[in-house]
CSV table of C-alpha atoms in Angstrom, one decimal:
chain,number,residue,atom,x,y,z
A,1,MET,CA,5.8,-15.0,15.1
A,2,LYS,CA,2.7,-16.6,16.6
A,3,THR,CA,-0.3,-16.6,14.4
A,4,ILE,CA,-4.1,-16.3,14.9
A,5,ASP,CA,-4.5,-20.1,14.4
A,6,GLU,CA,-2.4,-20.7,17.5
A,7,LEU,CA,-4.6,-18.2,19.4
A,8,LEU,CA,-7.8,-19.9,18.2
A,9,SER,CA,-6.4,-23.2,19.3
A,10,GLU,CA,-5.8,-21.9,22.8
A,11,GLY,CA,-9.4,-20.6,23.0
A,12,VAL,CA,-10.7,-17.0,22.8
A,13,ALA,CA,-14.3,-17.3,24.0
A,14,GLY,CA,-15.1,-14.4,26.3
A,15,LYS,CA,-11.7,-12.7,25.8
A,16,ARG,CA,-11.4,-9.1,24.6
A,17,VAL,CA,-9.2,-9.3,21.4
A,18,PHE,CA,-7.8,-6.0,20.1
A,19,VAL,CA,-7.4,-6.2,16.3
A,20,ARG,CA,-5.1,-3.6,14.9
A,21,ALA,CA,-6.5,-3.4,11.4
A,22,ASP,CA,-5.9,-1.1,8.5
A,23,LEU,CA,-9.2,0.6,7.7
A,24,ASN,CA,-7.5,3.6,6.0
A,25,VAL,CA,-9.9,3.6,3.1
A,26,PRO,CA,-10.4,6.4,0.6
A,27,LEU,CA,-13.4,8.6,1.2
A,28,ASP,CA,-15.5,10.9,-0.9
A,29,GLY,CA,-17.1,12.8,1.9
A,30,THR,CA,-18.6,9.9,3.9
A,31,THR,CA,-18.7,7.5,1.0
A,32,ILE,CA,-16.0,4.8,0.8
A,33,THR,CA,-14.7,4.6,-2.8
A,34,ASP,CA,-12.6,1.4,-2.3
A,35,ASP,CA,-13.3,-1.0,0.5
A,36,GLY,CA,-10.4,-3.4,-0.2
A,37,ARG,CA,-8.7,-2.9,3.1
A,38,ILE,CA,-11.8,-3.6,5.0
A,39,ARG,CA,-12.4,-6.8,3.1
A,40,ALA,CA,-8.8,-7.8,3.7
A,41,VAL,CA,-9.3,-8.0,7.5
A,42,LEU,CA,-12.6,-9.8,7.3
A,43,PRO,CA,-11.1,-13.4,7.7
A,44,THR,CA,-9.4,-12.4,11.0
A,45,VAL,CA,-12.4,-10.6,12.4
A,46,LYS,CA,-14.8,-13.4,11.4
A,47,ALA,CA,-12.7,-16.2,12.8
A,48,LEU,CA,-12.4,-14.4,16.2
A,49,ALA,CA,-16.0,-13.5,16.4
A,50,GLU,CA,-17.2,-17.0,15.4
A,51,ALA,CA,-14.9,-18.4,18.1
A,52,GLY,CA,-16.6,-16.3,20.8
A,53,ALA,CA,-14.1,-13.5,21.2
A,54,ARG,CA,-15.2,-9.9,22.0
A,55,VAL,CA,-13.5,-8.2,19.1
A,56,VAL,CA,-12.2,-4.6,19.3
A,57,VAL,CA,-11.1,-3.3,15.9
A,58,ALA,CA,-8.9,-0.3,15.8
A,59,SER,CA,-7.3,1.7,12.9
A,60,HIS,CA,-6.1,5.0,11.7
A,61,LEU,CA,-7.6,6.9,8.8
A,62,GLY,CA,-5.9,9.7,7.0
A,63,ARG,CA,-3.6,12.2,8.8
A,64,PRO,CA,-5.5,14.1,11.4
A,65,LYS,CA,-3.4,16.3,13.7
A,66,GLY,CA,-3.7,14.3,16.9
A,67,ALA,CA,-7.2,15.6,17.7
A,68,PRO,CA,-10.7,14.6,16.6
A,69,ASP,CA,-11.6,15.7,13.1
A,70,PRO,CA,-15.0,14.6,11.6
A,71,ALA,CA,-13.5,14.4,8.1
A,72,PHE,CA,-11.4,11.4,9.3
A,73,SER,CA,-14.0,9.5,11.3
A,74,LEU,CA,-13.9,5.7,11.1
A,75,ALA,CA,-17.7,5.7,11.3
A,76,PRO,CA,-18.2,4.9,7.6
A,77,ALA,CA,-15.6,2.1,7.8
A,78,ALA,CA,-17.4,0.6,10.9
A,79,ALA,CA,-20.7,0.7,9.0
A,80,ARG,CA,-19.1,-1.0,6.0
A,81,LEU,CA,-17.5,-3.7,8.2
A,82,GLY,CA,-20.9,-4.5,9.6
A,83,GLU,CA,-22.4,-4.8,6.2
A,84,LEU,CA,-19.6,-7.2,5.1
A,85,LEU,CA,-19.9,-9.2,8.3
A,86,GLY,CA,-23.7,-9.3,8.1
A,87,ALA,CA,-23.8,-8.4,11.8
A,88,ASP,CA,-24.1,-5.3,14.0
A,89,VAL,CA,-20.8,-3.6,14.7
A,90,ALA,CA,-20.8,-1.2,17.6
A,91,PHE,CA,-18.9,2.1,17.2
A,92,ALA,CA,-17.1,4.1,19.9
A,93,GLU,CA,-16.9,7.8,19.4
A,94,ASP,CA,-13.5,8.0,21.0
A,95,THR,CA,-10.3,5.9,21.3
A,96,VAL,CA,-9.7,5.4,25.0
A,97,GLY,CA,-12.4,7.5,26.6
A,98,PRO,CA,-15.8,6.9,28.1
A,99,SER,CA,-17.4,5.8,24.8
A,100,ALA,CA,-14.7,3.2,24.0
A,101,GLU,CA,-14.8,1.9,27.6
A,102,SER,CA,-18.6,1.5,27.6
A,103,VAL,CA,-18.9,0.0,24.1
A,104,VAL,CA,-16.2,-2.6,24.8
A,105,ALA,CA,-17.7,-3.4,28.2
A,106,ALA,CA,-21.1,-4.0,26.5
A,107,LEU,CA,-19.7,-6.5,24.0
A,108,ALA,CA,-21.1,-10.0,24.2
A,109,ASP,CA,-19.2,-13.1,23.2
A,110,GLY,CA,-18.9,-13.0,19.4
A,111,GLY,CA,-19.5,-9.2,19.3
A,112,VAL,CA,-17.5,-6.7,17.3
A,113,ALA,CA,-16.8,-3.1,17.9
A,114,VAL,CA,-14.8,-0.4,16.2
A,115,ILE,CA,-13.2,2.4,18.2
A,116,GLU,CA,-12.6,5.9,16.7
A,117,ASN,CA,-9.6,6.9,14.6
A,118,LEU,CA,-6.4,6.2,16.6
A,119,ARG,CA,-4.8,9.3,15.3
A,120,PHE,CA,-7.3,11.4,17.0
A,121,ASN,CA,-5.0,10.9,20.0
A,122,ALA,CA,-1.6,12.5,19.7
A,123,GLY,CA,0.0,9.6,21.6
A,124,GLU,CA,-0.6,7.3,18.6
A,125,THR,CA,2.1,8.9,16.4
A,126,ALA,CA,4.2,10.6,19.1
A,127,LYS,CA,8.0,10.6,18.6
A,128,ASP,CA,8.4,10.6,22.3
A,129,ASP,CA,8.6,7.0,23.6
A,130,ALA,CA,7.0,7.7,26.9
A,131,GLU,CA,4.0,9.5,25.3
A,132,ARG,CA,3.4,6.6,22.9
A,133,ALA,CA,3.7,4.0,25.7
A,134,ALA,CA,1.2,5.9,27.9
A,135,PHE,CA,-1.3,5.8,25.1
A,136,ALA,CA,-0.6,2.1,24.5
A,137,ASP,CA,-1.2,1.5,28.2
A,138,ARG,CA,-4.7,3.0,27.9
A,139,LEU,CA,-5.4,0.9,24.8
A,140,ALA,CA,-4.2,-2.2,26.6
A,141,GLY,CA,-6.9,-1.6,29.2
A,142,LEU,CA,-9.5,-2.4,26.5
A,143,ALA,CA,-8.2,-5.9,25.7
A,144,ASP,CA,-6.8,-9.2,26.9
A,145,VAL,CA,-5.0,-10.2,23.7
A,146,TYR,CA,-3.5,-8.3,20.7
A,147,VAL,CA,-3.8,-9.4,17.0
A,148,GLY,CA,-1.8,-7.4,14.5
A,149,ASP,CA,-3.5,-7.4,11.1
A,150,GLY,CA,-2.9,-3.9,9.8
A,151,PHE,CA,-0.2,-4.6,7.3
A,152,GLY,CA,-0.4,-1.1,5.7
A,153,ALA,CA,0.8,0.4,9.0
A,154,VAL,CA,3.5,-2.1,10.1
A,155,HIS,CA,6.3,0.2,8.8
A,156,ARG,CA,5.2,2.9,11.4
A,157,LYS,CA,6.6,3.1,14.9
A,158,HIS,CA,3.2,4.0,16.3
A,159,ALA,CA,1.6,3.1,19.7
A,160,SER,CA,-1.0,0.7,18.4
A,161,VAL,CA,1.5,-1.0,16.0
A,162,PHE,CA,4.8,-1.1,18.0
A,163,ASP,CA,4.2,-0.4,21.7
A,164,LEU,CA,0.8,-2.1,22.3
A,165,PRO,CA,1.9,-5.7,21.3
A,166,LYS,CA,4.6,-5.6,24.0
A,167,LYS,CA,1.9,-5.1,26.6
A,168,LEU,CA,-0.4,-8.0,25.7
A,169,PRO,CA,-0.1,-11.6,24.4
A,170,HIS,CA,0.3,-11.0,20.7
A,171,TYR,CA,-0.4,-12.8,17.4
A,172,ALA,CA,-0.3,-12.1,13.7
A,173,GLY,CA,-3.6,-12.1,11.9
A,174,TYR,CA,-4.3,-13.8,8.6
A,175,LEU,CA,-3.6,-10.8,6.5
A,176,ILE,CA,-0.2,-10.1,7.9
A,177,ALA,CA,0.7,-13.8,7.7
A,178,THR,CA,-0.3,-13.8,4.0
A,179,GLU,CA,1.5,-10.5,3.2
A,180,VAL,CA,4.8,-11.6,4.9
A,181,GLY,CA,4.6,-15.0,3.0
A,182,VAL,CA,4.2,-13.2,-0.3
A,183,LEU,CA,7.1,-10.8,0.4
A,184,LYS,CA,9.4,-13.7,1.2
A,185,LYS,CA,8.6,-15.1,-2.3
A,186,LEU,CA,9.9,-11.7,-3.7
A,187,THR,CA,13.1,-11.8,-1.6
A,188,ASP,CA,14.2,-15.2,-0.4
A,189,ASP,CA,13.2,-17.8,-3.0
A,190,VAL,CA,12.5,-15.9,-6.2
A,191,GLN,CA,11.4,-17.7,-9.4
A,192,ARG,CA,13.0,-16.2,-12.5
A,193,PRO,CA,12.6,-14.2,-14.7
A,194,TYR,CA,11.9,-11.7,-12.0
A,195,VAL,CA,10.4,-8.5,-13.4
A,196,VAL,CA,9.6,-5.4,-11.4
A,197,ALA,CA,7.4,-2.6,-12.7
A,198,LEU,CA,7.7,0.7,-10.8
A,199,GLY,CA,5.6,3.8,-11.4
A,200,GLY,CA,4.0,6.6,-9.3
A,201,ALA,CA,4.9,10.2,-9.0
A,202,LYS,CA,8.2,10.6,-7.2
A,203,VAL,CA,11.4,8.7,-8.0
A,204,SER,CA,12.7,9.6,-4.5
A,205,ASP,CA,10.0,7.3,-3.0
A,206,LYS,CA,11.5,4.4,-5.0
A,207,LEU,CA,15.3,5.0,-4.9
A,208,ALA,CA,15.9,2.7,-2.0
A,209,VAL,CA,13.9,-0.2,-3.4
A,210,ILE,CA,15.6,0.3,-6.8
A,211,ASP,CA,19.0,0.1,-5.0
A,212,GLN,CA,18.0,-3.3,-3.6
A,213,LEU,CA,16.4,-4.6,-6.8
A,214,LEU,CA,19.4,-3.9,-8.9
A,215,GLY,CA,20.9,-6.9,-7.2
A,216,LYS,CA,17.8,-9.1,-7.4
A,217,ALA,CA,15.5,-8.4,-10.4
A,218,ASP,CA,16.2,-9.4,-14.0
A,219,ARG,CA,14.2,-6.5,-15.4
A,220,LEU,CA,13.0,-3.1,-14.1
A,221,LEU,CA,10.2,-1.3,-16.0
A,222,ILE,CA,9.9,2.4,-15.1
A,223,GLY,CA,6.8,4.4,-15.7
A,224,GLY,CA,4.6,7.1,-14.1
A,225,GLY,CA,5.9,10.5,-13.1
A,226,MET,CA,9.2,9.1,-11.9
A,227,ALA,CA,10.1,8.1,-15.5
A,228,TYR,CA,10.8,11.7,-16.5
A,229,THR,CA,13.6,12.0,-14.0
A,230,PHE,CA,15.1,8.9,-15.7
A,231,LEU,CA,14.6,10.3,-19.1
A,232,LYS,CA,16.2,13.6,-18.1
A,233,ALA,CA,19.1,11.7,-16.6
A,234,LYS,CA,19.5,10.1,-20.1
A,235,GLY,CA,19.8,13.7,-21.5
A,236,HIS,CA,16.3,14.0,-22.9
A,237,GLU,CA,14.0,17.0,-22.9
A,238,VAL,CA,11.0,16.3,-20.6
A,239,GLY,CA,9.1,19.6,-21.0
A,240,ILE,CA,7.0,20.5,-17.9
A,241,SER,CA,6.7,16.9,-16.8
A,242,LEU,CA,7.1,16.0,-13.2
A,243,LEU,CA,10.8,16.1,-12.5
A,244,GLN,CA,13.1,15.7,-9.4
A,245,GLU,CA,16.2,17.5,-10.5
A,246,ASP,CA,18.0,16.7,-7.2
A,247,GLN,CA,17.6,13.0,-7.9
A,248,ILE,CA,19.3,13.0,-11.3
A,249,PRO,CA,22.8,12.1,-10.0
A,250,ALA,CA,21.4,9.1,-8.1
A,251,VAL,CA,19.4,8.0,-11.2
A,252,LYS,CA,22.4,8.2,-13.4
A,253,GLU,CA,24.3,6.0,-11.0
A,254,TYR,CA,21.5,3.4,-11.0
A,255,ILE,CA,21.4,3.4,-14.9
A,256,GLU,CA,25.1,2.7,-14.9
A,257,ARG,CA,24.8,0.0,-12.2
A,258,ALA,CA,22.0,-1.7,-14.2
A,259,GLU,CA,24.2,-1.9,-17.3
A,260,LYS,CA,27.1,-3.3,-15.3
A,261,SER,CA,25.1,-5.9,-13.4
A,262,GLY,CA,23.1,-7.1,-16.4
A,263,VAL,CA,19.8,-5.9,-15.1
A,264,GLU,CA,17.5,-4.8,-18.0
A,265,LEU,CA,16.3,-1.2,-17.1
A,266,VAL,CA,13.4,-0.4,-19.5
A,267,LEU,CA,12.2,3.2,-20.0
A,268,PRO,CA,9.3,4.5,-22.0
A,269,VAL,CA,9.8,4.9,-25.7
A,270,ASP,CA,6.7,7.1,-26.2
A,271,VAL,CA,4.4,9.1,-23.9
A,272,LEU,CA,1.1,10.9,-23.9
A,273,VAL,CA,1.5,14.6,-23.4
A,274,SER,CA,-0.6,17.7,-22.9
A,275,THR,CA,-0.1,21.4,-22.1
A,276,GLU,CA,-2.3,21.0,-19.0
A,277,PHE,CA,-3.2,18.5,-16.3
A,278,PRO,CA,-6.6,16.8,-16.8
A,279,ASP,CA,-9.6,17.6,-14.8
A,280,LEU,CA,-10.1,14.5,-12.6
A,281,LYS,CA,-13.5,15.6,-11.3
A,282,THR,CA,-15.4,16.2,-14.5
A,283,LYS,CA,-13.2,13.7,-16.6
A,284,ALA,CA,-13.6,16.2,-19.5
A,285,PRO,CA,-11.8,15.0,-22.6
A,286,ALA,CA,-8.1,15.8,-22.5
A,287,HIS,CA,-7.1,15.2,-26.1
A,288,PRO,CA,-3.5,14.2,-25.5
A,289,ALA,CA,-0.9,13.8,-28.2
A,290,THR,CA,1.6,10.9,-28.5
A,291,VAL,CA,5.2,11.8,-28.9
A,292,ALA,CA,8.5,9.9,-28.7
A,293,ALA,CA,10.0,9.8,-25.2
A,294,ASP,CA,13.1,11.6,-26.4
A,295,ALA,CA,11.0,14.4,-28.1
A,296,ILE,CA,8.7,15.8,-25.5
A,297,PRO,CA,8.0,19.5,-26.4
A,298,ALA,CA,9.2,22.1,-23.9
A,299,ASP,CA,5.7,23.3,-23.2
A,300,GLN,CA,4.1,19.8,-22.7
A,301,GLU,CA,3.7,17.4,-19.8
A,302,GLY,CA,4.0,13.7,-19.9
A,303,LEU,CA,0.9,12.0,-18.3
A,304,ASP,CA,1.0,8.4,-19.4
A,305,ILE,CA,3.1,5.9,-21.3
A,306,GLY,CA,2.3,5.7,-25.0
A,307,PRO,CA,1.0,2.8,-27.1
A,308,GLU,CA,4.5,1.5,-28.2
A,309,THR,CA,5.6,1.5,-24.5
A,310,ARG,CA,2.5,-0.4,-23.5
A,311,LYS,CA,3.4,-3.1,-26.1
A,312,LEU,CA,7.1,-3.1,-25.0
A,313,TYR,CA,6.2,-3.5,-21.3
A,314,ALA,CA,3.7,-6.2,-22.0
A,315,SER,CA,6.4,-8.1,-23.9
A,316,LYS,CA,8.9,-7.7,-21.0
A,317,LEU,CA,6.3,-9.2,-18.7
A,318,ALA,CA,5.1,-12.0,-20.9
A,319,ASP,CA,7.6,-14.7,-19.7
A,320,ALA,CA,7.8,-13.5,-16.1
A,321,ALA,CA,7.9,-16.2,-13.4
A,322,THR,CA,7.7,-13.5,-10.7
A,323,VAL,CA,6.3,-10.0,-11.0
A,324,PHE,CA,6.1,-7.1,-8.5
A,325,TRP,CA,4.3,-4.0,-9.6
A,326,ASN,CA,4.1,-0.8,-7.5
A,327,GLY,CA,2.8,2.5,-8.9
A,328,PRO,CA,0.6,3.5,-11.8
A,329,MET,CA,2.0,4.3,-15.3
A,330,GLY,CA,0.1,7.5,-15.6
A,331,VAL,CA,-2.8,9.6,-14.4
A,332,PHE,CA,-5.1,6.5,-14.4
A,333,GLU,CA,-7.9,8.4,-12.7
A,334,HIS,CA,-8.7,10.1,-16.0
A,335,PRO,CA,-9.8,7.8,-18.9
A,336,ASP,CA,-7.5,9.5,-21.5
A,337,TYR,CA,-4.5,8.6,-19.4
A,338,ALA,CA,-5.5,5.2,-18.0
A,339,GLU,CA,-4.4,2.9,-20.9
A,340,GLY,CA,-0.8,2.6,-19.7
A,341,THR,CA,-1.7,1.4,-16.2
A,342,LYS,CA,-4.4,-0.8,-17.7
A,343,ALA,CA,-1.9,-2.4,-20.1
A,344,VAL,CA,0.5,-3.2,-17.3
A,345,ALA,CA,-2.3,-4.7,-15.2
A,346,GLN,CA,-3.5,-6.8,-18.1
A,347,ALA,CA,0.1,-8.0,-18.7
A,348,LEU,CA,0.2,-9.2,-15.1
A,349,VAL,CA,-3.1,-11.0,-15.6
A,350,ASP,CA,-1.6,-12.7,-18.7
A,351,ALA,CA,1.8,-13.4,-17.2
A,352,PRO,CA,2.4,-17.1,-16.4
A,353,GLY,CA,4.1,-16.6,-13.0
A,354,PHE,CA,3.3,-15.3,-9.5
A,355,THR,CA,2.1,-11.7,-9.8
A,356,VAL,CA,2.0,-9.2,-6.9
A,357,VAL,CA,0.3,-5.8,-7.0
A,358,GLY,CA,2.1,-3.7,-4.4
A,359,GLY,CA,-0.6,-1.8,-2.7
A,360,GLY,CA,-1.5,1.9,-2.7
A,361,ASP,CA,-2.5,3.5,-6.0
A,362,SER,CA,-1.7,0.2,-7.9
A,363,ALA,CA,-4.3,-1.7,-5.9
A,364,ALA,CA,-6.8,1.1,-6.3
A,365,ALA,CA,-6.1,1.2,-10.0
A,366,VAL,CA,-6.8,-2.5,-10.7
A,367,ARG,CA,-10.1,-2.1,-8.9
A,368,THR,CA,-11.0,1.2,-10.5
A,369,LEU,CA,-10.2,-0.2,-14.0
A,370,GLY,CA,-12.5,-3.2,-13.4
A,371,PHE,CA,-10.0,-6.1,-13.1
A,372,ASP,CA,-10.9,-9.2,-11.2
A,373,GLU,CA,-8.8,-9.3,-8.1
A,374,ASN,CA,-8.5,-13.0,-8.3
A,375,ALA,CA,-6.7,-12.7,-11.6
A,376,PHE,CA,-3.6,-11.6,-9.7
A,377,GLY,CA,-1.4,-13.7,-7.4
A,378,HIS,CA,-1.7,-11.2,-4.6
A,379,ILE,CA,-2.9,-7.6,-4.1
A,380,SER,CA,-1.1,-6.0,-1.2
A,381,THR,CA,-2.8,-3.7,1.3
A,382,GLY,CA,0.4,-1.8,2.1
A,383,GLY,CA,2.4,-0.1,-0.6
A,384,GLY,CA,4.7,1.7,1.7
A,385,ALA,CA,5.2,-1.4,4.0
A,386,SER,CA,5.8,-3.6,0.9
A,387,LEU,CA,8.5,-1.2,-0.4
A,388,GLU,CA,10.3,-0.9,2.9
A,389,TYR,CA,10.3,-4.7,3.3
A,390,LEU,CA,11.8,-5.1,-0.2
A,391,GLU,CA,14.4,-2.4,0.8
A,392,GLY,CA,15.5,-4.7,3.6
A,393,LYS,CA,14.3,-2.5,6.4
A,394,THR,CA,13.1,-3.8,9.8
A,395,LEU,CA,9.4,-3.0,10.1
A,396,PRO,CA,8.5,-2.0,13.6
A,397,GLY,CA,5.0,-3.7,13.5
A,398,LEU,CA,6.5,-7.0,12.4
A,399,ALA,CA,9.4,-6.8,14.9
A,400,ALA,CA,6.9,-6.3,17.7
A,401,LEU,CA,4.9,-9.4,16.7
A,402,GLU,CA,8.1,-11.5,16.6
A,403,ASP,CA,9.1,-10.8,20.2
């Protein structure tokens, strides 16, 4: 895989460089609530602009239905990129139409432009290879060189991620090079003890990675909504907690495998419960009760790990040489259910080894809860991509860059 350093050494002054970034930031209307993914691509964009390239930044945002939708416009992300760069960033109001063509044509050496949401064009996500390739051909008309730096999208076989690199000289940006280097530390040359903390809503989203980790990790800590399927598989009442009944057989098998292989599988010993889900807008007090994990009342819902589980998980992380964490321990968006996620984050900060926060909600949580990003070894920009890499899957966006 060629890197941006090789591209810069070849010279980029005057060349149009298409940077496939991941500017898929959370929005409250037009206000960005977490700009982490924009900041993550800054080193690549800055280096190219300072070397005299004409930088064309492209990304998706949300899941529009293959047509323009103002709710998913990249305009706020373009404005924020300009603020962070301390320079004007031009914005094209389409992807491959007249606006994009004129904005790119007007770029001076060192200039930066953002084109509109790639998913406003149905060709970006098309299952049909010819339709995707046709859109990639039009995108290729905007550039001379391709730089892949949208790690959060490399597990998608989309036109700008998979097809476009094949049509232009292609290189990996700084972010992708960093992310891949980190993931290799979690798969190829792991320092032990290796502890993995998994949370989030659905156990089905994590089954494949658990399958792989049962042969690699020393300990697996389970929290979040997915924990209740594990507790149910152990024969415990989980009340009205989030539960995937159809996954219980697979979870039972993994519990047995963990015991046989010597992997320590750690489940909550107590949880915070309530009869209703908290109001995340008003943050009104929820007044949860704490109960043992094997004694959840039938009319109650588990919404966070309890105080004893927080201590237990912190103790299981205390000597870790390598940690991977993906998924919050509870409904961290509400202050009454944030302590479990906060405790795991603090345990990663305190751990002596290399700590990786695996993107998605986990990355948002550490920022929302006020942690210093530099206190972690690495905060990934791609939760789904990280998990699929750990599952051993081939990621289309990385494969395209390696050709």
